[in-house]
Short mmCIF file of C-alpha atoms in Angstrom, two decimals:
data_model
loop_
_atom_site.label_atom_id
_atom_site.label_comp_id
_atom_site.label_asym_id
_atom_site.label_seq_id
_atom_site.Cartn_x
_atom_site.Cartn_y
_atom_site.Cartn_z
CA MET A 7 -22.37 -6.57 39.48
CA ASN A 8 -23.56 -6.44 35.57
CA LEU A 9 -26.54 -4.23 35.78
CA ILE A 10 -24.23 -1.82 38.18
CA ARG A 11 -23.31 0.84 35.58
CA SER A 12 -22.01 3.20 38.03
CA PHE A 13 -17.90 2.57 38.52
CA ARG A 14 -17.33 3.52 41.63
CA LEU A 15 -20.70 1.94 43.21
CA LYS A 16 -18.56 -1.35 41.37
CA ILE A 17 -15.91 -0.58 43.17
CA ALA A 18 -18.26 -0.26 47.05
CA MET A 19 -20.09 -3.48 46.32
CA TYR A 20 -16.64 -4.88 46.14
CA THR A 21 -15.34 -3.73 48.96
CA PHE A 22 -18.53 -4.04 50.59
CA ILE A 23 -18.84 -7.92 50.18
CA SER A 24 -15.14 -8.39 50.45
CA LEU A 25 -15.78 -6.92 54.12
CA TRP A 26 -18.90 -9.13 54.70
CA CYS A 27 -17.12 -12.24 53.63
CA THR A 28 -13.82 -11.23 55.99
CA PHE A 29 -16.35 -10.26 59.19
CA LEU A 30 -17.75 -14.38 58.03
CA THR A 31 -14.84 -16.53 57.84
CA ASP A 32 -12.59 -14.73 60.73
CA ILE A 33 -15.88 -15.55 63.32
CA VAL A 34 -16.63 -18.96 60.92
CA ILE A 35 -12.02 -20.32 62.07
CA ILE A 36 -12.97 -18.02 65.72
CA CYS A 37 -15.73 -20.54 65.99
CA LEU A 38 -13.41 -23.58 64.19
CA MET A 39 -10.91 -22.20 67.33
CA PHE A 40 -13.37 -22.22 69.97
CA LEU A 41 -14.89 -25.98 69.54
CA TYR A 42 -10.70 -27.22 68.60
CA HIS A 43 -9.35 -25.99 72.50
CA THR A 44 -12.94 -27.07 74.02
CA GLN A 45 -12.08 -30.78 72.61
CA THR A 46 -8.72 -30.71 73.60
CA HIS A 47 -8.12 -29.35 76.68
CA ASN A 48 -10.72 -29.97 80.48
CA HIS A 49 -13.45 -28.08 78.97
CA ILE A 50 -15.99 -29.90 81.25
CA SER A 51 -13.98 -27.37 83.74
CA GLN A 52 -13.16 -24.59 81.35
CA ILE A 53 -17.14 -24.56 80.31
CA ALA A 54 -18.06 -24.95 84.26
CA ARG A 55 -16.44 -22.34 85.32
CA PHE A 56 -17.11 -19.74 82.25
CA GLU A 57 -21.03 -19.83 83.77
CA GLN A 58 -20.01 -19.77 86.46
CA LYS A 59 -18.10 -16.42 85.77
CA GLN A 60 -21.37 -15.48 83.47
CA ILE A 61 -19.61 -13.18 81.63
CA GLU A 62 -21.14 -10.32 80.57
CA PHE A 63 -20.90 -8.35 77.75
CA VAL A 64 -21.48 -4.47 78.43
CA PRO A 65 -19.60 -1.46 78.14
CA TYR A 66 -16.36 -0.41 78.93
CA SER A 67 -16.54 1.30 82.59
CA MET A 68 -14.20 1.61 85.39
CA GLU A 69 -16.48 -0.55 87.19
CA ASN A 70 -16.76 -3.75 84.32
CA ASN A 71 -12.68 -3.81 84.01
CA GLN A 72 -12.69 -6.53 86.25
CA ASN A 73 -15.23 -8.41 83.80
CA PHE A 74 -13.20 -8.01 80.86
CA ARG A 75 -9.65 -9.35 82.84
CA THR A 76 -11.93 -11.60 82.73
CA PHE A 77 -13.26 -12.28 79.11
CA PHE A 78 -9.32 -11.97 77.82
CA ARG A 79 -8.12 -14.72 81.01
CA PHE A 80 -11.50 -16.54 79.54
CA PHE A 81 -10.19 -15.77 75.36
CA ASP A 82 -6.77 -16.59 75.97
CA GLU A 83 -7.21 -20.12 77.76
CA ASN A 84 -10.21 -21.06 75.10
CA ILE A 85 -9.45 -19.94 72.21
CA GLY A 86 -5.96 -17.46 71.81
CA LEU A 87 -2.98 -19.07 70.39
CA THR A 88 0.03 -17.48 71.15
CA GLY A 89 -1.31 -17.35 75.25
CA ASN A 90 -1.15 -13.11 74.12
CA MET A 91 -4.44 -11.04 74.11
CA LEU A 92 -2.20 -8.60 71.74
CA ILE A 93 -0.40 -10.60 69.86
CA ASP A 94 -3.16 -12.12 68.59
CA MET A 95 -5.43 -9.16 68.22
CA ILE A 96 -2.51 -8.42 66.04
CA LEU A 97 -2.17 -11.64 63.42
CA LEU A 98 -6.23 -11.94 63.48
CA ILE A 99 -6.52 -8.52 62.05
CA GLY A 100 -3.25 -9.79 59.71
CA PHE A 101 -5.12 -12.80 58.73
CA SER A 102 -8.11 -10.23 58.15
CA ALA A 103 -6.29 -7.85 55.56
CA ILE A 104 -5.02 -11.50 53.94
CA LEU A 105 -8.52 -12.38 53.76
CA PHE A 106 -9.92 -8.88 52.32
CA THR A 107 -7.73 -8.64 49.55
CA ALA A 108 -8.37 -12.30 48.66
CA TYR A 109 -11.75 -11.51 48.86
CA PHE A 110 -11.71 -8.41 46.42
CA VAL A 111 -9.06 -9.78 44.30
CA LEU A 112 -11.64 -13.33 43.39
CA ILE A 113 -14.35 -10.94 43.41
CA SER A 114 -12.46 -8.03 41.15
CA HIS A 115 -11.30 -10.52 38.52
CA ASN A 116 -13.75 -9.74 36.08
CA MET A 117 -13.55 -6.45 36.09
CA VAL A 118 -9.53 -6.53 35.91
CA HIS A 119 -9.34 -8.55 33.84
CA TYR A 120 -11.30 -6.08 31.14
CA LEU A 121 -9.32 -3.47 32.59
CA ARG A 122 -5.48 -5.73 31.22
CA GLU A 123 -8.39 -6.51 27.88
CA ILE A 124 -9.10 -2.51 26.69
CA GLN A 125 -4.76 -2.35 27.60
CA ALA A 126 -4.02 -4.79 25.23
CA GLY A 127 -6.48 -3.42 22.82
CA ILE A 128 -5.09 0.08 23.24
CA GLU A 129 -1.26 -1.18 23.26
CA ARG A 130 -2.28 -3.01 19.60
CA ILE A 131 -3.67 0.13 17.96
CA LYS A 132 -0.21 2.14 19.01
CA GLU A 133 1.68 -0.40 16.65
CA GLY A 134 -0.81 0.19 14.66
CA ASP A 135 -3.29 -2.70 13.89
CA PHE A 136 -6.46 0.01 13.76
CA ASP A 137 -8.41 -4.20 13.16
CA THR A 138 -8.52 -4.17 16.48
CA ASN A 139 -12.17 -4.19 18.34
CA ILE A 140 -12.34 -3.77 22.51
CA ARG A 141 -16.33 -6.19 23.40
CA VAL A 142 -17.87 -3.56 24.90
CA VAL A 143 -19.31 -6.42 27.62
CA ASN A 144 -21.70 -2.98 29.82
CA GLU A 145 -23.07 -0.01 31.21
CA ASP A 146 -20.28 0.90 33.23
CA GLU A 147 -18.06 3.94 32.29
CA LEU A 148 -14.92 1.06 31.11
CA SER A 149 -17.36 0.12 28.18
CA LYS A 150 -18.29 3.54 27.71
CA MET A 151 -14.37 4.04 27.21
CA ALA A 152 -14.37 0.49 26.07
CA ASN A 153 -16.75 2.21 23.50
CA SER A 154 -15.12 5.49 23.46
CA ILE A 155 -11.58 3.72 21.97
CA ASN A 156 -13.06 1.67 19.67
CA GLU A 157 -14.63 4.81 17.60
CA MET A 158 -10.77 6.82 17.73
CA ARG A 159 -9.33 3.83 16.50
CA TYR A 160 -12.36 3.80 14.02
CA THR A 161 -11.77 7.84 12.50
CA ILE A 162 -8.10 7.45 12.84
CA LYS A 163 -8.37 3.97 10.87
CA GLU A 164 -11.05 6.12 8.76
CA LEU A 165 -8.97 9.63 7.52
CA MET A 166 -5.56 7.12 7.20
CA GLU A 167 -7.35 5.28 4.44
CA LYS A 168 -9.16 8.95 3.62
CA GLU A 169 -4.65 9.76 3.53
CA ARG A 170 -3.55 6.92 1.37
CA VAL A 171 -5.74 7.73 -1.09
CA VAL A 172 -5.06 11.90 -0.57
CA GLU A 173 -2.00 10.10 -1.58
CA LYS A 174 -2.58 8.01 -4.09
CA THR A 175 -4.66 10.70 -6.04
CA LYS A 176 -1.54 13.08 -6.01
CA ASN A 177 0.98 10.73 -6.96
CA ASP A 178 -1.59 9.57 -9.89
CA LEU A 179 -1.51 13.21 -10.77
CA ILE A 180 1.55 14.02 -10.56
CA THR A 181 1.69 10.77 -12.94
CA ASN A 182 -0.81 11.54 -15.12
CA VAL A 183 -0.18 15.53 -15.88
CA ALA A 184 4.05 13.66 -16.50
CA HIS A 185 3.21 11.92 -19.30
CA ASP A 186 0.42 14.46 -20.71
CA LEU A 187 2.92 17.62 -20.32
CA ARG A 188 6.38 14.78 -21.52
CA THR A 189 5.03 13.77 -25.19
CA PRO A 190 4.03 16.81 -26.19
CA LEU A 191 6.22 18.80 -25.09
CA THR A 192 9.11 16.17 -26.40
CA SER A 193 7.59 16.17 -29.66
CA ILE A 194 7.91 20.24 -29.83
CA ILE A 195 11.09 20.31 -28.63
CA GLY A 196 11.84 17.63 -31.75
CA TYR A 197 10.43 19.11 -34.48
CA LEU A 198 11.65 22.66 -33.37
CA GLU A 199 15.47 20.89 -32.97
CA LEU A 200 15.43 19.62 -36.44
CA LEU A 201 13.42 23.14 -38.11
CA GLN A 202 17.04 25.44 -35.88
CA ASN A 203 19.23 22.54 -37.65
CA GLU A 204 18.41 22.17 -40.83
CA GLU A 205 17.70 25.35 -42.71
CA SER A 206 17.32 23.48 -46.55
CA PHE A 207 14.07 22.36 -45.81
CA GLU A 208 11.58 23.61 -48.40
CA MET A 209 8.95 25.83 -47.16
CA GLU A 210 6.17 23.68 -47.61
CA THR A 211 7.97 21.12 -45.50
CA ARG A 212 8.63 23.67 -43.17
CA LYS A 213 4.82 24.64 -42.69
CA LYS A 214 3.75 21.02 -42.53
CA TYR A 215 6.39 20.93 -39.79
CA LEU A 216 5.44 23.83 -37.02
CA ASN A 217 1.40 22.43 -37.69
CA ILE A 218 2.72 19.10 -35.75
CA VAL A 219 4.23 22.19 -33.09
CA TYR A 220 1.15 24.33 -33.50
CA GLU A 221 -1.32 20.91 -32.41
CA LYS A 222 1.23 19.60 -29.74
CA ALA A 223 1.50 23.68 -28.20
CA LYS A 224 -2.72 23.34 -28.24
CA ARG A 225 -3.03 20.41 -26.28
CA LEU A 226 -0.65 21.57 -24.19
CA GLN A 227 -2.73 24.68 -23.17
CA ASN A 228 -5.96 22.32 -23.89
CA LEU A 229 -4.14 20.36 -20.85
CA VAL A 230 -3.57 23.25 -19.18
CA VAL A 231 -6.75 24.30 -18.97
CA ASP A 232 -8.67 21.67 -17.91
CA LEU A 233 -6.11 21.19 -15.08
CA PHE A 234 -7.58 24.60 -14.13
CA ASP A 235 -10.70 23.66 -14.38
CA TYR A 236 -10.73 20.63 -12.93
CA THR A 237 -9.02 21.98 -9.59
CA ARG A 238 -11.77 24.68 -9.58
CA TYR A 239 -15.30 22.85 -9.89
CA ALA A 240 -13.61 19.86 -7.90
CA LYS A 241 -13.43 22.07 -4.23
CA ASP A 242 -16.26 24.28 -6.01
CA GLY A 243 -14.13 26.73 -6.25
CA VAL A 244 -16.42 28.42 -9.18
CA THR A 245 -20.10 30.32 -8.28
CA ILE A 246 -22.46 28.97 -10.43
CA ARG A 247 -24.56 31.89 -11.79
CA LYS A 248 -28.30 30.74 -12.37
CA ARG A 249 -30.19 32.15 -15.05
CA ASN A 250 -33.14 31.02 -16.83
CA LEU A 251 -32.68 28.14 -19.01
CA GLU A 252 -34.70 26.28 -21.86
CA TRP A 253 -33.21 23.13 -22.41
CA ASN A 254 -33.75 22.09 -26.23
CA ARG A 255 -32.56 26.22 -27.92
CA PHE A 256 -29.66 25.23 -24.97
CA VAL A 257 -28.90 21.65 -26.82
CA GLU A 258 -29.88 22.88 -30.10
CA GLN A 259 -27.36 25.85 -30.00
CA VAL A 260 -25.38 23.48 -28.16
CA LEU A 261 -25.72 20.56 -30.78
CA GLU A 262 -24.87 23.88 -33.99
CA GLU A 263 -21.11 24.43 -31.90
CA PHE A 264 -20.19 21.75 -32.76
CA TYR A 265 -21.72 20.84 -36.65
CA PRO A 266 -17.93 21.74 -37.77
CA ASN A 267 -16.93 19.05 -35.32
CA PHE A 268 -18.64 15.82 -36.51
CA GLN A 269 -18.28 17.32 -40.28
CA SER A 270 -14.60 16.47 -39.95
CA ALA A 271 -15.52 13.53 -37.73
CA ASN A 272 -17.75 12.75 -40.98
CA LEU A 273 -20.46 11.58 -38.42
CA GLU A 274 -24.08 12.41 -37.96
CA TYR A 275 -26.13 13.73 -34.81
CA GLU A 276 -29.95 13.35 -34.99
CA ALA A 277 -31.83 15.65 -32.59
CA ILE A 278 -35.62 14.26 -30.83
CA LEU A 279 -36.45 17.10 -28.45
CA TRP A 280 -39.04 16.26 -26.09
CA ASN A 281 -41.92 18.05 -27.25
CA GLN A 282 -42.84 20.59 -24.85
CA GLU A 283 -39.92 23.38 -23.63
CA ILE A 284 -37.99 22.80 -20.37
CA TYR A 285 -37.73 25.40 -17.85
CA LEU A 286 -34.92 25.31 -15.29
CA MET A 287 -32.31 27.48 -13.31
CA ALA A 288 -29.04 27.15 -14.30
CA ASP A 289 -25.56 28.17 -15.44
CA GLY A 290 -25.31 28.10 -19.30
CA GLU A 291 -22.19 28.48 -20.09
CA LEU A 292 -21.15 25.59 -17.02
CA LEU A 293 -23.61 23.31 -18.58
CA ALA A 294 -21.92 24.24 -22.47
CA ARG A 295 -19.06 23.05 -21.05
CA ALA A 296 -19.80 19.70 -19.41
CA PHE A 297 -22.52 19.07 -22.61
CA GLY A 298 -19.96 20.04 -25.18
CA ASN A 299 -17.24 17.42 -23.00
CA LEU A 300 -20.16 15.07 -23.66
CA ILE A 301 -20.48 15.67 -27.30
CA ALA A 302 -16.55 15.83 -27.98
CA ASN A 303 -17.00 12.79 -26.11
CA ALA A 304 -19.23 11.12 -28.14
CA ILE A 305 -17.67 12.26 -31.13
CA GLN A 306 -13.61 11.31 -30.48
CA TYR A 307 -15.24 7.61 -29.54
CA GLY A 308 -18.36 6.77 -32.13
CA VAL A 309 -16.65 7.63 -35.37
CA ASP A 310 -17.07 4.06 -36.23
CA GLY A 311 -20.54 4.70 -35.34
CA LYS A 312 -20.84 6.99 -37.28
CA LEU A 313 -24.22 8.56 -35.91
CA VAL A 314 -24.72 10.29 -32.53
CA ILE A 315 -27.92 10.57 -31.00
CA VAL A 316 -29.04 13.49 -28.66
CA LYS A 317 -32.17 13.22 -26.86
CA THR A 318 -34.15 15.58 -24.10
CA ALA A 319 -37.20 14.73 -21.78
CA ARG A 320 -38.66 16.24 -18.91
CA ILE A 321 -39.68 13.49 -15.88
CA GLY A 322 -41.01 14.80 -13.23
CA ASN A 323 -39.21 18.17 -11.95
CA GLU A 324 -36.04 17.00 -13.81
CA ALA A 325 -34.40 17.34 -17.13
CA MET A 326 -32.94 14.27 -18.91
CA LEU A 327 -30.81 14.72 -21.62
CA SER A 328 -28.97 11.57 -23.51
CA ILE A 329 -26.03 11.19 -25.43
CA THR A 330 -25.79 7.93 -27.50
CA ASN A 331 -22.90 6.90 -30.33
CA PHE A 332 -21.79 3.69 -31.92
CA GLY A 333 -18.84 3.08 -31.39
CA GLN A 334 -16.53 0.75 -29.51
CA VAL A 335 -18.13 -1.40 -26.17
CA ILE A 336 -16.26 0.24 -22.90
CA PRO A 337 -16.60 -2.54 -20.57
CA LYS A 338 -18.11 -3.27 -17.66
CA GLN A 339 -15.27 -3.46 -14.75
CA GLU A 340 -14.55 -0.36 -17.21
CA LEU A 341 -17.85 2.22 -16.03
CA SER A 342 -17.66 2.47 -12.39
CA LYS A 343 -14.06 4.54 -13.50
CA ILE A 344 -15.75 6.43 -16.69
CA PHE A 345 -15.70 9.91 -14.62
CA GLU A 346 -11.99 9.44 -12.79
CA LYS A 347 -9.33 12.28 -13.64
CA PHE A 348 -7.04 10.76 -16.02
CA TYR A 349 -8.58 7.50 -17.25
CA ARG A 350 -9.27 6.82 -20.16
CA VAL A 351 -10.12 3.27 -21.54
CA GLU A 352 -6.35 1.16 -22.20
CA THR A 353 -7.90 0.85 -25.92
CA SER A 354 -8.40 4.74 -26.19
CA ARG A 355 -4.61 5.35 -25.55
CA SER A 356 -3.68 6.86 -28.50
CA MET A 357 -2.69 9.48 -30.94
CA ALA A 358 -5.67 9.12 -32.79
CA THR A 359 -8.38 9.27 -29.60
CA GLY A 360 -6.26 10.68 -26.33
CA GLY A 361 -7.30 13.89 -25.06
CA THR A 362 -6.52 15.41 -20.93
CA GLY A 363 -8.35 12.34 -19.70
CA LEU A 364 -10.21 15.11 -17.12
CA GLY A 365 -12.97 15.71 -19.63
CA LEU A 366 -15.54 13.43 -18.21
CA ALA A 367 -14.14 14.15 -14.58
CA ILE A 368 -14.78 17.84 -15.63
CA THR A 369 -17.85 17.39 -17.14
CA LYS A 370 -19.41 15.38 -13.20
CA ASN A 371 -18.20 18.54 -10.91
CA ILE A 372 -20.10 20.80 -13.15
CA ILE A 373 -23.59 18.37 -12.83
CA SER A 374 -22.56 17.93 -9.42
CA LEU A 375 -22.84 21.32 -8.40
CA HIS A 376 -26.01 22.18 -10.73
CA GLN A 377 -27.32 18.88 -7.62
CA GLY A 378 -27.49 17.10 -10.66
CA THR A 379 -26.54 13.38 -11.73
CA ILE A 380 -24.88 11.77 -14.27
CA SER A 381 -24.54 7.91 -15.77
CA VAL A 382 -22.81 5.51 -18.90
CA SER A 383 -23.61 2.48 -19.67
CA SER A 384 -22.34 0.07 -22.92
CA ASN A 385 -23.40 -2.60 -24.29
CA GLU A 386 -24.02 -3.03 -28.04
CA ASN A 387 -26.48 -0.54 -28.58
CA GLY A 388 -24.51 1.94 -28.37
CA THR A 389 -22.79 3.46 -25.34
CA THR A 390 -24.95 6.51 -23.41
CA PHE A 391 -24.44 9.47 -21.53
CA LYS A 392 -27.63 10.19 -19.15
CA MET A 393 -27.58 13.33 -17.19
CA SER A 394 -30.58 14.83 -14.66
CA LEU A 395 -31.36 17.98 -13.96
CA PRO A 396 -33.56 19.50 -11.44
CA ILE A 397 -36.37 22.16 -12.29
CA LYS A 398 -36.80 24.64 -9.48
#
C-alpha cells in the first residue's frame, strides 16, 4: 500500500480488499453452517433428496419458479437460521456490512493513525509549539500535506524569530539612543542653568562652561547625523554615484585630512601604498566616510600605541586596505560584534573614547553597498581592520 501515491486509489483499494474479504468470509460461514446442518440432521436422506431434485442454477424466468422454490426450501432446511428466507437474507446482509466495516477499519488503521498524527501535530503547532515535526512516511497526498505543514511551521518560526530580532533591535535602538541623548543633554541643561543662575562667574569661567556646552551639543549633532546615515545606508536608501577612483591617491587624501587629529592625539601614521596605481569604480564620498570612520576609530582606540599603519594593495581583482593600531587588544568574544550598531567594548565606553557606536556599522553598510567585505582581527601585534573592494 505504501507504493500507492494516490489517496483516492488507496481508499478504492481498501474498499475492494474489504469487500473481497467480506465475500470470502460469508462463503466460509455459509459452508460451515451447511456442514453443521448436515451433521445434526438426517443428512443422508436430505442429501439423497437433494440429489434427486438435481437443483440447477439457471437464469430466473417464469418457467423455473418451481426450481427456485425448491432451492429456497433447501436453503431454509439446510443452511437457514430462522426458517424464514427473508429474515435470513437480512441477517446475512447485516452481518456482511459489519464484516466489511471491521475489515475496512483494520486495513485502513495505519492511514487513520497517520491522519491522527497529522492532526495532533497541527494542534501542537496551533498552541505555539513550533519545534513540532510531523513524520513524512510516503509520497501520497497525506505525506505531501504533512511536508507542507512542516514547511509552513518552519516558515512561521523563522518569521517569528525575525520579528523577535526586529523587536529586540528596536528596543536596543531606543535604549541606546535614549542613553546617548540623555547624557549630553543633562550636561548641557546643567551648565546652562548654572550660567543662567550665577551671574557672578568670571568671563573665563563662562567661556569654559560654554565650551563644554558646545562640545556636548556637537556630540548630539554627530549622533543625529550618524543615526540618519545608518538608517539610509542600512536600508539602501542612498544612491551610489560611482566614478573612476585611484585607490592610492584617495587613501593619501583622507589621511591628510586627518593629520590634525593625529597631531592632537600625539599619534604618527605610516602609509605603505601599493607600488602601482589601482583604479576602481566607486563612490568617493561614501568611501571617504567609511575610511574616515576607520581612521577615527584607529586614532580613538590606538592612542597608547603611538602609531597607525595604513596599507593598500591589489589582490586579483580586488583593491585592499588595512588599518592597524597598537592600542588595547579587543577580546576575541567581542570581535564578532564589533560592527553591530551601538556596540562598544565596555572598557571603552567612557567620555574619553565614547563615540556614537554607529561608525563601524555605517562603514560596514557602505562597504556592502559597494559589494565589498570588511573584517577585523586583534592580538598582541595590533588591531587590524581589513577591507576589500571589487575592481570593475
